[in-house]
PDB file of C-alpha atoms in Angstrom:
ATOM      1  CA  MET A1158      98.407  59.142  94.565  1.00 48.00           C
ATOM      2  CA  LYS A1159     100.370  61.610  92.662  1.00 50.00           C
ATOM      3  CA  PRO A1160     103.127  60.641  90.073  1.00 54.00           C
ATOM      4  CA  ARG A1161     106.590  61.332  91.517  1.00 55.00           C
ATOM      5  CA  ALA A1162     107.292  64.126  88.997  1.00 54.00           C
ATOM      6  CA  THR A1163     104.226  65.900  90.209  1.00 72.00           C
ATOM      7  CA  GLN A1164     105.169  65.403  93.899  1.00 64.00           C
ATOM      8  CA  SER A1165     108.956  66.483  93.124  1.00 77.00           C
ATOM      9  CA  MET A1166     107.736  69.635  91.170  1.00 75.00           C
ATOM     10  CA  LEU A1167     105.230  70.489  94.233  1.00 82.00           C
ATOM     11  CA  ALA A1168     108.386  70.337  96.463  1.00 86.00           C
ATOM     12  CA  VAL A1169     110.284  72.537  94.616  1.00 86.00           C
ATOM     13  CA  GLU A1170     107.236  75.095  94.203  1.00 88.00           C
ATOM     14  CA  ARG A1171     107.124  74.894  98.276  1.00 90.00           C
ATOM     15  CA  ALA A1172     110.397  75.439  98.877  1.00 92.00           C
ATOM     16  CA  ALA A1173     110.535  78.231  96.552  1.00 92.00           C
ATOM     17  CA  LEU A1174     107.597  79.769  97.988  1.00 93.00           C
ATOM     18  CA  ASP A1175     109.162  79.357 101.477  1.00 95.00           C
ATOM     19  CA  GLY A1176     112.068  81.065 100.197  1.00 95.00           C
ATOM     20  CA  VAL A1177     110.037  84.052  99.234  1.00 96.00           C
ATOM     21  CA  ALA A1178     108.560  84.475 102.581  1.00 96.00           C
ATOM     22  CA  ALA A1179     112.071  84.258 103.770  1.00 97.00           C
ATOM     23  CA  VAL A1180     112.973  87.370 101.838  1.00 96.00           C
ATOM     24  CA  TYR A1181     109.944  89.091 103.019  1.00 95.00           C
ATOM     25  CA  ARG A1182     110.868  88.360 106.431  1.00 95.00           C
ATOM     26  CA  GLU A1183     114.232  89.403 106.238  1.00 94.00           C
ATOM     27  CA  LEU A1184     113.423  92.658 104.678  1.00 91.00           C
ATOM     28  CA  ALA A1185     110.877  93.269 107.999  1.00 88.00           C
ATOM     29  CA  GLU A1186     114.009  92.876 110.104  1.00 89.00           C
ATOM     30  CA  ARG A1187     116.257  95.305 108.367  1.00 81.00           C
ATOM     31  CA  PRO A1188     116.686  98.488 110.144  1.00 70.00           C
ATOM     32  CA  VAL A1189     114.816 100.593 107.551  1.00 67.00           C
ATOM     33  CA  GLU A1190     112.362 103.448 109.189  1.00 68.00           C
ATOM     34  CA  ARG A1191     109.182 102.964 107.470  1.00 63.00           C
ATOM     35  CA  ALA A1192     105.720 104.199 108.255  1.00 65.00           C
ATOM     36  CA  CYS A1193     103.196 102.717 106.027  1.00 67.00           C
ATOM     37  CA  THR A1194      99.948 104.125 107.144  1.00 67.00           C
ATOM     38  CA  LEU A1195      97.931 102.001 104.633  1.00 67.00           C
ATOM     39  CA  ARG A1196      96.695 105.042 102.536  1.00 68.00           C
ATOM     40  CA  THR A1197      97.211 103.061  99.207  1.00 77.00           C
ATOM     41  CA  GLU A1198      98.178 106.073  97.339  1.00 78.00           C
ATOM     42  CA  CYS A1199     101.117 103.995  95.808  1.00 82.00           C
ATOM     43  CA  CYS A1200      98.617 101.562  94.794  1.00 88.00           C
ATOM     44  CA  ARG A1201      97.071 103.882  92.302  1.00 87.00           C
ATOM     45  CA  PHE A1202      99.287 103.179  89.533  1.00 89.00           C
ATOM     46  CA  ARG A1203      97.565 105.398  86.595  1.00 89.00           C
ATOM     47  CA  LEU A1204      98.030 108.331  89.466  1.00 85.00           C
ATOM     48  CA  THR A1205     101.780 107.583  90.518  1.00 83.00           C
ATOM     49  CA  GLY A1206     102.847 106.319  86.988  1.00 87.00           C
ATOM     50  CA  MET A1207     104.548 103.321  88.727  1.00 86.00           C
ATOM     51  CA  VAL A1208     103.813  99.802  88.854  1.00 91.00           C
ATOM     52  CA  PRO A1209     105.517  97.101  91.007  1.00 92.00           C
ATOM     53  CA  TYR A1210     106.982  94.266  88.987  1.00 94.00           C
ATOM     54  CA  LEU A1211     106.937  90.741  90.441  1.00 96.00           C
ATOM     55  CA  THR A1212     108.942  87.548  90.034  1.00 97.00           C
ATOM     56  CA  ARG A1213     107.293  84.405  89.511  1.00 97.00           C
ATOM     57  CA  GLY A1214     107.595  83.246  93.270  1.00 97.00           C
ATOM     58  CA  GLU A1215     106.101  86.503  94.234  1.00 97.00           C
ATOM     59  CA  ALA A1216     103.179  86.107  92.054  1.00 97.00           C
ATOM     60  CA  LEU A1217     102.348  82.739  93.122  1.00 96.00           C
ATOM     61  CA  VAL A1218     102.584  83.966  96.967  1.00 97.00           C
ATOM     62  CA  ALA A1219     100.061  86.818  95.910  1.00 97.00           C
ATOM     63  CA  ALA A1220      97.777  84.414  93.809  1.00 96.00           C
ATOM     64  CA  ARG A1221      97.703  81.965  96.921  1.00 95.00           C
ATOM     65  CA  ALA A1222      96.903  84.741  99.267  1.00 96.00           C
ATOM     66  CA  LEU A1223      94.126  86.018  97.070  1.00 96.00           C
ATOM     67  CA  ARG A1224      92.662  82.421  96.794  1.00 95.00           C
ATOM     68  CA  ARG A1225      92.463  82.619 100.575  1.00 95.00           C
ATOM     69  CA  THR A1226      90.086  85.158 100.435  1.00 93.00           C
ATOM     70  CA  GLY A1227      87.638  83.183  98.429  1.00 93.00           C
ATOM     71  CA  ARG A1228      88.488  84.547  94.768  1.00 91.00           C
ATOM     72  CA  VAL A1229      89.787  82.716  91.978  1.00 90.00           C
ATOM     73  CA  LYS A1230      90.884  86.040  89.934  1.00 89.00           C
ATOM     74  CA  ALA A1231      91.996  89.537  90.877  1.00 86.00           C
ATOM     75  CA  PRO A1232      89.079  92.293  91.263  1.00 81.00           C
ATOM     76  CA  ALA A1233      88.423  94.084  87.742  1.00 81.00           C
ATOM     77  CA  ARG A1234      89.815  97.579  88.001  1.00 84.00           C
ATOM     78  CA  ASP A1235      89.183 100.251  85.450  1.00 87.00           C
ATOM     79  CA  ASP A1236      90.502 103.165  87.438  1.00 89.00           C
ATOM     80  CA  GLY A1237      94.094 101.979  87.000  1.00 89.00           C
ATOM     81  CA  ALA A1238      94.626 100.939  90.475  1.00 91.00           C
ATOM     82  CA  CYS A1239      96.152  97.787  91.902  1.00 93.00           C
ATOM     83  CA  PRO A1240      94.084  94.688  91.132  1.00 94.00           C
ATOM     84  CA  LEU A1241      94.726  93.664  94.477  1.00 94.00           C
ATOM     85  CA  LEU A1242      92.842  96.307  96.336  1.00 91.00           C
ATOM     86  CA  ASP A1243      89.120  95.619  97.418  1.00 88.00           C
ATOM     87  CA  GLU A1244      86.024  97.664  96.580  1.00 83.00           C
ATOM     88  CA  GLY A1245      86.964  99.746  99.734  1.00 85.00           C
ATOM     89  CA  GLY A1246      90.605 100.374  98.588  1.00 85.00           C
ATOM     90  CA  ARG A1247      92.209  97.847 101.159  1.00 88.00           C
ATOM     91  CA  CYS A1248      94.811  95.573 100.129  1.00 90.00           C
ATOM     92  CA  LEU A1249      93.345  92.175  99.790  1.00 93.00           C
ATOM     93  CA  VAL A1250      96.905  90.651 100.352  1.00 94.00           C
ATOM     94  CA  TYR A1251      98.494  93.097 102.675  1.00 90.00           C
ATOM     95  CA  GLU A1252     100.612  90.565 104.719  1.00 92.00           C
ATOM     96  CA  SER A1253     101.498  88.617 101.505  1.00 95.00           C
ATOM     97  CA  ARG A1254     102.480  91.677  99.324  1.00 93.00           C
ATOM     98  CA  PRO A1255     105.196  91.598  96.801  1.00 95.00           C
ATOM     99  CA  PHE A1256     108.418  92.989  97.367  1.00 93.00           C
ATOM    100  CA  GLY A1257     107.876  95.945  95.406  1.00 89.00           C
ATOM    101  CA  CYS A1258     104.944  97.187  97.518  1.00 88.00           C
ATOM    102  CA  ARG A1259     107.062  96.589 100.484  1.00 85.00           C
ATOM    103  CA  THR A1260     109.931  98.760  99.458  1.00 83.00           C
ATOM    104  CA  HIS A1261     107.711 101.151  97.281  1.00 76.00           C
ATOM    105  CA  PHE A1262     108.548 104.920  96.565  1.00 65.00           C
ATOM    106  CA  CYS A1263     105.610 106.270  98.866  1.00 69.00           C
ATOM    107  CA  SER A1264     106.976 109.400 100.406  1.00 67.00           C
ATOM    108  CA  ALA A1265     104.448 109.139 103.153  1.00 66.00           C
ATOM    109  CA  ALA A1266     105.847 105.886 104.039  1.00 68.00           C
ATOM    110  CA  GLY A1267     109.496 107.225 103.943  1.00 66.00           C
ATOM    111  CA  GLY A1268     110.352 107.101 100.394  1.00 67.00           C
ATOM    112  CA  PRO A1269     112.015 104.448  98.257  1.00 72.00           C
ATOM    113  CA  TYR A1270     114.568 101.982  99.844  1.00 76.00           C
ATOM    114  CA  ALA A1271     117.742 102.437  98.156  1.00 78.00           C
ATOM    115  CA  ARG A1272     118.525  99.493  95.699  1.00 83.00           C
ATOM    116  CA  THR A1273     122.163  98.892  97.435  1.00 85.00           C
ATOM    117  CA  GLU A1274     120.153  98.299 100.696  1.00 86.00           C
ATOM    118  CA  VAL A1275     118.144  95.456  99.227  1.00 91.00           C
ATOM    119  CA  ILE A1276     120.146  94.149  96.162  1.00 94.00           C
ATOM    120  CA  ASP A1277     120.728  90.742  97.991  1.00 96.00           C
ATOM    121  CA  LEU A1278     117.089  90.161  98.514  1.00 95.00           C
ATOM    122  CA  ILE A1279     116.130  91.136  94.842  1.00 95.00           C
ATOM    123  CA  ARG A1280     119.058  88.696  93.703  1.00 97.00           C
ATOM    124  CA  ARG A1281     117.458  85.818  95.989  1.00 97.00           C
ATOM    125  CA  LEU A1282     113.980  86.435  94.458  1.00 97.00           C
ATOM    126  CA  GLU A1283     115.509  86.350  90.796  1.00 97.00           C
ATOM    127  CA  GLU A1284     117.097  83.157  91.839  1.00 96.00           C
ATOM    128  CA  ILE A1285     113.714  81.938  92.913  1.00 96.00           C
ATOM    129  CA  ASP A1286     112.125  83.136  89.544  1.00 96.00           C
ATOM    130  CA  ALA A1287     114.690  80.768  87.882  1.00 96.00           C
ATOM    131  CA  ILE A1288     114.010  77.724  89.796  1.00 94.00           C
ATOM    132  CA  LEU A1289     110.306  78.303  89.157  1.00 94.00           C
ATOM    133  CA  GLY A1290     110.960  78.540  85.306  1.00 92.00           C
ATOM    134  CA  GLY A1291     110.040  82.277  85.264  1.00 93.00           C
ATOM    135  CA  ASP A1292     111.290  84.521  82.719  1.00 92.00           C
ATOM    136  CA  GLY A1293     111.918  87.650  84.717  1.00 95.00           C
ATOM    137  CA  ALA A1294     109.908  90.272  86.786  1.00 96.00           C
ATOM    138  CA  ARG A1295     106.675  91.236  85.191  1.00 96.00           C
ATOM    139  CA  PRO A1296     104.116  94.258  85.878  1.00 95.00           C
ATOM    140  CA  LEU A1297     102.134  93.137  88.806  1.00 95.00           C
ATOM    141  CA  PRO A1298      98.704  92.833  87.034  1.00 94.00           C
ATOM    142  CA  ASP A1299     100.321  90.592  84.400  1.00 94.00           C
ATOM    143  CA  ALA A1300     102.189  88.478  87.006  1.00 96.00           C
ATOM    144  CA  LEU A1301      99.098  88.042  88.895  1.00 95.00           C
ATOM    145  CA  VAL A1302      97.040  86.989  86.213  1.00 94.00           C
ATOM    146  CA  ARG A1303      99.496  84.361  84.909  1.00 94.00           C
ATOM    147  CA  ALA A1304     100.058  82.990  88.374  1.00 95.00           C
ATOM    148  CA  LEU A1305      96.173  82.601  88.815  1.00 94.00           C
ATOM    149  CA  ARG A1306      95.863  80.798  85.496  1.00 91.00           C
ATOM    150  CA  GLY A1307      98.850  78.676  86.535  1.00 85.00           C
ATOM    151  CA  LYS A1308     101.224  79.944  83.788  1.00 68.00           C
TER     152      LYS A1308
END
């Protein structure tokens, strides 16, 4: 049996990750017209010059989804693309992709969400980050590595 403190920490983490999932669901229900065709141009960070930042909760959600694919670490990338893309260029965690990937700048998908349209959701993710002991959003590659290592 796990010590009570560990059980309590796991309960807090589970509730926080449920909160991240709730933010993602609420975003999907908002009437913002999107047309993501899964072309993944936005996932080519070196090409676009932009990298999504993840809070601790988002990174943990992505890390868990990556582990469900049988991986214990992100694929190594030397082309400047997102480490969550597989060898064929598809997102390994699309259903669990981070908030920044859901609200991205891709013009083919309809351009970026206006910050004012999602600031309430951003603040909720920041609150979850604080609950989990995070220290603010980090670039996706770094946040993912830290989450996979349990840091």
